[in-house]
C-alpha cells in the first residue's frame, strides 16, 4: 500500500515541469521520478554540449595541423561514459523498477478496494459497478446491443440485478483504493487520467487490472484550480481509430458519503422502466 499523499512536496515538481495537478496517492513518486530524469538529462545535455565545444577548440586545425593517428591517450572520456551509465543504472534500478514493481505487484486486496470494470470500445468507455452485493453479473455476447446494453449484461442473473452501468462517467470515492479492470471490445485503447498519473492499455481478449487512490475530490480540485468547470478526464492514450479524438470519459471524485449516495440512487433507478445509461 502506498502511504500518505505527498501532494505538498510535489507542488514544486509539478510547477517547474508544468505537470497537471496531482490527485493520487502514488503520483508523487512518479513526479519525483520524472523530475530526476529531467535533472539528469539536463546535466547530460550540458555536459555533452560542453565536451563537444571543448573538442572543437582543443582539436582545432591550427593547433593540430597533422592528423595524429594515436589519438587521445587520456581515459577521461571512458570514465565519463562509465559515470553516465552508472547514473542511468541508478535511474532504472533505483527508481523505475521499484516504482513499477509497487504498482503491479502490490495490488490492494479487493475486499479493501472498489473494483470497477471499464470496457473500452470505439469510441467510448463502458463503466460497470458490481453494486451493493459486490458481485459482477453475468455478461453474454448474445445480449450485446450497442445502444441499450453495450456490455451484454444479463439482468436475469440475480447477481446482475444491482449492477450499475454508465457510459463515459466514472464515479469514484476519494481516499479509497480503486481497482480498474480494463477490457476492450475491439482494438487497443489506453485508459489515461493525467491527474492520477495512471495510464494503462486496454487490450482485446485480456482483462488488465490497474489501481490508484484518488486523493482530491472534483469539488476540491475546482476550488484549488479556480476553475468551476474542472473535470478529471479519461483520455484514450492509444490512437484507436477515426473517432479517437472524441473518446473522452469523465471521472467524478466524491467523498465516501457522496459516492455511497450516488450509488444508492443509481441502484434505485434500476427499478425504472428505462435502464440507466
Ligand atoms: Cu480509444
GROMACS .gro file of C-alpha atoms and ligand atoms in nm:
model
  278
    1UNK     CA    1   0.000   0.000   0.000
    2UNK     CA    2   0.117   0.348  -0.077
    3UNK     CA    3   0.140   0.584   0.222
    4UNK     CA    4   0.003   0.933   0.271
    5UNK     CA    5  -0.008   1.155  -0.038
    6UNK     CA    6   0.295   1.375  -0.088
    7UNK     CA    7   0.099   1.648  -0.259
    8UNK     CA    8   0.265   1.943  -0.082
    9UNK     CA    9   0.626   1.843  -0.153
   10UNK     CA   10   0.547   1.779  -0.514
   11UNK     CA   11   0.392   2.113  -0.593
   12UNK     CA   12   0.744   2.234  -0.682
   13UNK     CA   13   0.797   1.942  -0.917
   14UNK     CA   14   0.462   1.986  -1.091
   15UNK     CA   15   0.515   2.360  -1.127
   16UNK     CA   16   0.867   2.361  -1.273
   17UNK     CA   17   0.781   2.085  -1.517
   18UNK     CA   18   0.429   2.214  -1.583
   19UNK     CA   19   0.275   1.877  -1.494
   20UNK     CA   20  -0.101   1.854  -1.443
   21UNK     CA   21  -0.224   1.895  -1.084
   22UNK     CA   22  -0.160   1.585  -0.876
   23UNK     CA   23  -0.455   1.392  -0.734
   24UNK     CA   24  -0.346   1.039  -0.643
   25UNK     CA   25  -0.153   0.880  -0.358
   26UNK     CA   26   0.126   0.726  -0.568
   27UNK     CA   27   0.153   1.018  -0.812
   28UNK     CA   28   0.420   1.196  -0.604
   29UNK     CA   29   0.666   0.911  -0.666
   30UNK     CA   30   0.601   0.927  -1.041
   31UNK     CA   31   0.659   1.305  -1.036
   32UNK     CA   32   0.982   1.259  -0.840
   33UNK     CA   33   1.100   1.011  -1.099
   34UNK     CA   34   1.004   1.242  -1.388
   35UNK     CA   35   1.184   1.527  -1.206
   36UNK     CA   36   1.505   1.326  -1.156
   37UNK     CA   37   1.507   1.210  -1.516
   38UNK     CA   38   1.484   1.575  -1.625
   39UNK     CA   39   1.765   1.679  -1.387
   40UNK     CA   40   1.996   1.402  -1.510
   41UNK     CA   41   1.913   1.469  -1.874
   42UNK     CA   42   1.985   1.839  -1.822
   43UNK     CA   43   2.326   1.750  -1.670
   44UNK     CA   44   2.395   1.517  -1.965
   45UNK     CA   45   2.286   1.779  -2.218
   46UNK     CA   46   2.506   2.049  -2.067
   47UNK     CA   47   2.793   1.803  -2.011
   48UNK     CA   48   2.800   1.658  -2.361
   49UNK     CA   49   2.741   2.003  -2.513
   50UNK     CA   50   3.038   2.139  -2.318
   51UNK     CA   51   3.256   1.843  -2.416
   52UNK     CA   52   3.169   1.896  -2.783
   53UNK     CA   53   3.261   2.266  -2.759
   54UNK     CA   54   3.588   2.177  -2.579
   55UNK     CA   55   3.679   1.929  -2.855
   56UNK     CA   56   3.614   2.188  -3.126
   57UNK     CA   57   3.861   2.426  -2.961
   58UNK     CA   58   4.112   2.174  -2.828
   59UNK     CA   59   4.146   1.982  -3.156
   60UNK     CA   60   4.121   2.278  -3.393
   61UNK     CA   61   4.320   2.255  -3.716
   62UNK     CA   62   4.567   2.538  -3.636
   63UNK     CA   63   4.677   2.355  -3.325
   64UNK     CA   64   4.683   2.004  -3.481
   65UNK     CA   65   4.799   2.063  -3.839
   66UNK     CA   66   4.880   1.694  -3.893
   67UNK     CA   67   4.641   1.415  -3.806
   68UNK     CA   68   4.758   1.223  -3.500
   69UNK     CA   69   4.698   0.852  -3.552
   70UNK     CA   70   4.748   0.762  -3.184
   71UNK     CA   71   4.464   0.990  -3.079
   72UNK     CA   72   4.381   1.090  -2.723
   73UNK     CA   73   4.564   0.893  -2.455
   74UNK     CA   74   4.367   1.013  -2.153
   75UNK     CA   75   4.091   0.786  -2.020
   76UNK     CA   76   3.873   1.077  -1.911
   77UNK     CA   77   3.604   1.012  -2.171
   78UNK     CA   78   3.583   0.642  -2.071
   79UNK     CA   79   3.534   0.747  -1.707
   80UNK     CA   80   3.268   0.997  -1.815
   81UNK     CA   81   3.084   0.733  -2.014
   82UNK     CA   82   3.107   0.496  -1.716
   83UNK     CA   83   2.957   0.771  -1.496
   84UNK     CA   84   2.669   0.826  -1.737
   85UNK     CA   85   2.596   0.451  -1.748
   86UNK     CA   86   2.604   0.443  -1.367
   87UNK     CA   87   2.352   0.728  -1.338
   88UNK     CA   88   2.126   0.556  -1.590
   89UNK     CA   89   2.152   0.230  -1.394
   90UNK     CA   90   2.057   0.420  -1.075
   91UNK     CA   91   1.753   0.570  -1.251
   92UNK     CA   92   1.645   0.230  -1.376
   93UNK     CA   93   1.728   0.007  -1.077
   94UNK     CA   94   1.685   0.263  -0.800
   95UNK     CA   95   1.371   0.443  -0.920
   96UNK     CA   96   1.192   0.293  -1.218
   97UNK     CA   97   1.192  -0.080  -1.134
   98UNK     CA   98   1.088  -0.044  -0.763
   99UNK     CA   99   0.813   0.201  -0.861
  100UNK     CA  100   0.681  -0.026  -1.133
  101UNK     CA  101   0.702  -0.331  -0.904
  102UNK     CA  102   0.500  -0.148  -0.639
  103UNK     CA  103   0.236  -0.057  -0.896
  104UNK     CA  104   0.190  -0.405  -1.040
  105UNK     CA  105   0.282  -0.646  -0.759
  106UNK     CA  106   0.130  -0.479  -0.458
  107UNK     CA  107  -0.233  -0.465  -0.565
  108UNK     CA  108  -0.457  -0.390  -0.269
  109UNK     CA  109  -0.692  -0.674  -0.169
  110UNK     CA  110  -1.026  -0.647  -0.348
  111UNK     CA  111  -1.206  -0.651  -0.010
  112UNK     CA  112  -1.047  -0.313   0.073
  113UNK     CA  113  -1.093  -0.159  -0.270
  114UNK     CA  114  -1.366  -0.051  -0.506
  115UNK     CA  115  -1.350  -0.273  -0.812
  116UNK     CA  116  -1.480  -0.124  -1.137
  117UNK     CA  117  -1.482  -0.288  -1.477
  118UNK     CA  118  -1.409  -0.046  -1.756
  119UNK     CA  119  -1.463  -0.178  -2.108
  120UNK     CA  120  -1.327   0.038  -2.385
  121UNK     CA  121  -1.477   0.043  -2.733
  122UNK     CA  122  -1.454   0.262  -3.040
  123UNK     CA  123  -1.513   0.533  -2.908
  124UNK     CA  124  -1.643   0.515  -2.555
  125UNK     CA  125  -1.578   0.391  -2.203
  126UNK     CA  126  -1.834   0.150  -2.058
  127UNK     CA  127  -1.825   0.150  -1.681
  128UNK     CA  128  -1.962  -0.143  -1.481
  129UNK     CA  129  -2.002  -0.147  -1.100
  130UNK     CA  130  -2.087  -0.467  -0.912
  131UNK     CA  131  -2.341  -0.277  -0.699
  132UNK     CA  132  -2.409  -0.329  -0.327
  133UNK     CA  133  -2.365  -0.711  -0.342
  134UNK     CA  134  -2.007  -0.668  -0.464
  135UNK     CA  135  -2.057  -0.930  -0.737
  136UNK     CA  136  -2.047  -0.861  -1.108
  137UNK     CA  137  -2.341  -1.004  -1.300
  138UNK     CA  138  -2.307  -1.242  -1.593
  139UNK     CA  139  -2.244  -1.092  -1.933
  140UNK     CA  140  -2.328  -1.261  -2.259
  141UNK     CA  141  -2.216  -1.158  -2.604
  142UNK     CA  142  -2.562  -1.257  -2.741
  143UNK     CA  143  -2.724  -0.986  -2.527
  144UNK     CA  144  -2.492  -0.718  -2.660
  145UNK     CA  145  -2.674  -0.417  -2.800
  146UNK     CA  146  -2.476  -0.109  -2.894
  147UNK     CA  147  -2.747   0.129  -2.771
  148UNK     CA  148  -2.934  -0.048  -2.491
  149UNK     CA  149  -2.687  -0.295  -2.347
  150UNK     CA  150  -2.332  -0.219  -2.457
  151UNK     CA  151  -2.187  -0.462  -2.202
  152UNK     CA  152  -2.423  -0.752  -2.277
  153UNK     CA  153  -2.523  -0.763  -1.911
  154UNK     CA  154  -2.774  -1.039  -1.829
  155UNK     CA  155  -3.026  -0.868  -1.599
  156UNK     CA  156  -3.198  -1.204  -1.536
  157UNK     CA  157  -2.891  -1.315  -1.339
  158UNK     CA  158  -2.977  -1.248  -0.970
  159UNK     CA  159  -2.626  -1.111  -0.913
  160UNK     CA  160  -2.671  -0.863  -1.201
  161UNK     CA  161  -2.987  -0.702  -1.062
  162UNK     CA  162  -2.798  -0.436  -0.866
  163UNK     CA  163  -2.517  -0.386  -1.117
  164UNK     CA  164  -2.478  -0.023  -1.218
  165UNK     CA  165  -2.350   0.070  -1.564
  166UNK     CA  166  -2.268   0.411  -1.703
  167UNK     CA  167  -2.132   0.547  -2.025
  168UNK     CA  168  -1.822   0.769  -2.012
  169UNK     CA  169  -1.889   0.856  -1.647
  170UNK     CA  170  -1.667   0.708  -1.379
  171UNK     CA  171  -1.771   0.800  -1.025
  172UNK     CA  172  -1.517   0.724  -0.754
  173UNK     CA  173  -1.485   0.778  -0.380
  174UNK     CA  174  -1.175   0.967  -0.261
  175UNK     CA  175  -0.908   0.809  -0.041
  176UNK     CA  176  -1.003   0.451  -0.120
  177UNK     CA  177  -0.802   0.213  -0.339
  178UNK     CA  178  -0.968   0.179  -0.678
  179UNK     CA  179  -0.902  -0.126  -0.893
  180UNK     CA  180  -0.998  -0.071  -1.255
  181UNK     CA  181  -1.029  -0.391  -1.455
  182UNK     CA  182  -0.964  -0.282  -1.808
  183UNK     CA  183  -1.101  -0.459  -2.110
  184UNK     CA  184  -1.156  -0.376  -2.475
  185UNK     CA  185  -1.427  -0.480  -2.720
  186UNK     CA  186  -1.237  -0.406  -3.038
  187UNK     CA  187  -0.888  -0.256  -3.066
  188UNK     CA  188  -0.617  -0.144  -2.825
  189UNK     CA  189  -0.719   0.161  -2.623
  190UNK     CA  190  -0.546   0.320  -2.326
  191UNK     CA  191  -0.701   0.440  -2.002
  192UNK     CA  192  -0.518   0.758  -1.907
  193UNK     CA  193  -0.606   1.003  -1.632
  194UNK     CA  194  -0.317   1.253  -1.612
  195UNK     CA  195  -0.403   1.388  -1.262
  196UNK     CA  196  -0.391   1.035  -1.119
  197UNK     CA  197  -0.064   0.960  -1.303
  198UNK     CA  198  -0.232   0.647  -1.438
  199UNK     CA  199  -0.205   0.513  -1.789
  200UNK     CA  200  -0.277   0.154  -1.885
  201UNK     CA  201  -0.351  -0.007  -2.218
  202UNK     CA  202  -0.676  -0.197  -2.268
  203UNK     CA  203  -0.615  -0.498  -2.492
  204UNK     CA  204  -0.886  -0.709  -2.657
  205UNK     CA  205  -0.902  -1.058  -2.504
  206UNK     CA  206  -0.733  -0.955  -2.180
  207UNK     CA  207  -0.856  -0.814  -1.851
  208UNK     CA  208  -0.582  -0.589  -1.716
  209UNK     CA  209  -0.609  -0.452  -1.362
  210UNK     CA  210  -0.467  -0.114  -1.270
  211UNK     CA  211  -0.507   0.063  -0.937
  212UNK     CA  212  -0.473   0.401  -0.769
  213UNK     CA  213  -0.606   0.603  -0.475
  214UNK     CA  214  -0.768   0.932  -0.577
  215UNK     CA  215  -0.690   1.191  -0.309
  216UNK     CA  216  -0.863   1.507  -0.428
  217UNK     CA  217  -1.236   1.532  -0.492
  218UNK     CA  218  -1.361   1.707  -0.804
  219UNK     CA  219  -1.515   1.983  -0.586
  220UNK     CA  220  -1.184   2.038  -0.404
  221UNK     CA  221  -0.993   2.046  -0.733
  222UNK     CA  222  -1.237   2.305  -0.868
  223UNK     CA  223  -1.166   2.537  -0.577
  224UNK     CA  224  -0.792   2.461  -0.587
  225UNK     CA  225  -0.758   2.537  -0.958
  226UNK     CA  226  -1.007   2.824  -0.951
  227UNK     CA  227  -1.184   2.661  -1.245
  228UNK     CA  228  -1.550   2.591  -1.161
  229UNK     CA  229  -1.577   2.364  -1.467
  230UNK     CA  230  -1.278   2.144  -1.385
  231UNK     CA  231  -1.334   1.775  -1.471
  232UNK     CA  232  -1.099   1.480  -1.444
  233UNK     CA  233  -1.087   1.337  -1.792
  234UNK     CA  234  -1.016   0.985  -1.913
  235UNK     CA  235  -0.824   1.039  -2.233
  236UNK     CA  236  -0.779   0.743  -2.463
  237UNK     CA  237  -0.400   0.734  -2.495
  238UNK     CA  238  -0.371   0.497  -2.793
  239UNK     CA  239  -0.463   0.605  -3.143
  240UNK     CA  240  -0.763   0.371  -3.184
  241UNK     CA  241  -0.939   0.489  -3.499
  242UNK     CA  242  -1.104   0.787  -3.665
  243UNK     CA  243  -1.303   0.886  -3.356
  244UNK     CA  244  -1.006   0.857  -3.120
  245UNK     CA  245  -1.005   1.232  -3.056
  246UNK     CA  246  -1.355   1.218  -2.910
  247UNK     CA  247  -1.301   0.911  -2.692
  248UNK     CA  248  -1.332   1.102  -2.366
  249UNK     CA  249  -1.464   0.987  -2.037
  250UNK     CA  250  -1.509   1.185  -1.717
  251UNK     CA  251  -1.416   1.095  -1.363
  252UNK     CA  252  -1.604   1.246  -1.072
  253UNK     CA  253  -1.427   1.201  -0.740
  254UNK     CA  254  -1.656   1.241  -0.442
  255UNK     CA  255  -1.634   1.195  -0.068
  256UNK     CA  256  -1.717   0.843   0.055
  257UNK     CA  257  -2.064   0.955   0.169
  258UNK     CA  258  -2.145   1.133  -0.158
  259UNK     CA  259  -2.034   0.827  -0.352
  260UNK     CA  260  -2.248   0.594  -0.139
  261UNK     CA  261  -2.546   0.818  -0.206
  262UNK     CA  262  -2.474   0.830  -0.577
  263UNK     CA  263  -2.453   0.451  -0.591
  264UNK     CA  264  -2.774   0.409  -0.386
  265UNK     CA  265  -2.958   0.649  -0.622
  266UNK     CA  266  -2.840   0.457  -0.929
  267UNK     CA  267  -2.948   0.125  -0.778
  268UNK     CA  268  -3.289   0.279  -0.705
  269UNK     CA  269  -3.314   0.395  -1.068
  270UNK     CA  270  -3.268   0.038  -1.188
  271UNK     CA  271  -3.633  -0.021  -1.096
  272UNK     CA  272  -3.733   0.247  -1.351
  273UNK     CA  273  -3.857   0.130  -1.695
  274UNK     CA  274  -3.565   0.283  -1.889
  275UNK     CA  275  -3.228   0.140  -1.788
  276UNK     CA  276  -2.974   0.388  -1.657
  277UNK     CA  277  -2.704   0.466  -1.907
  278LIG    CU1  278  -0.951   0.451  -2.779
   0.00000   0.00000   0.00000
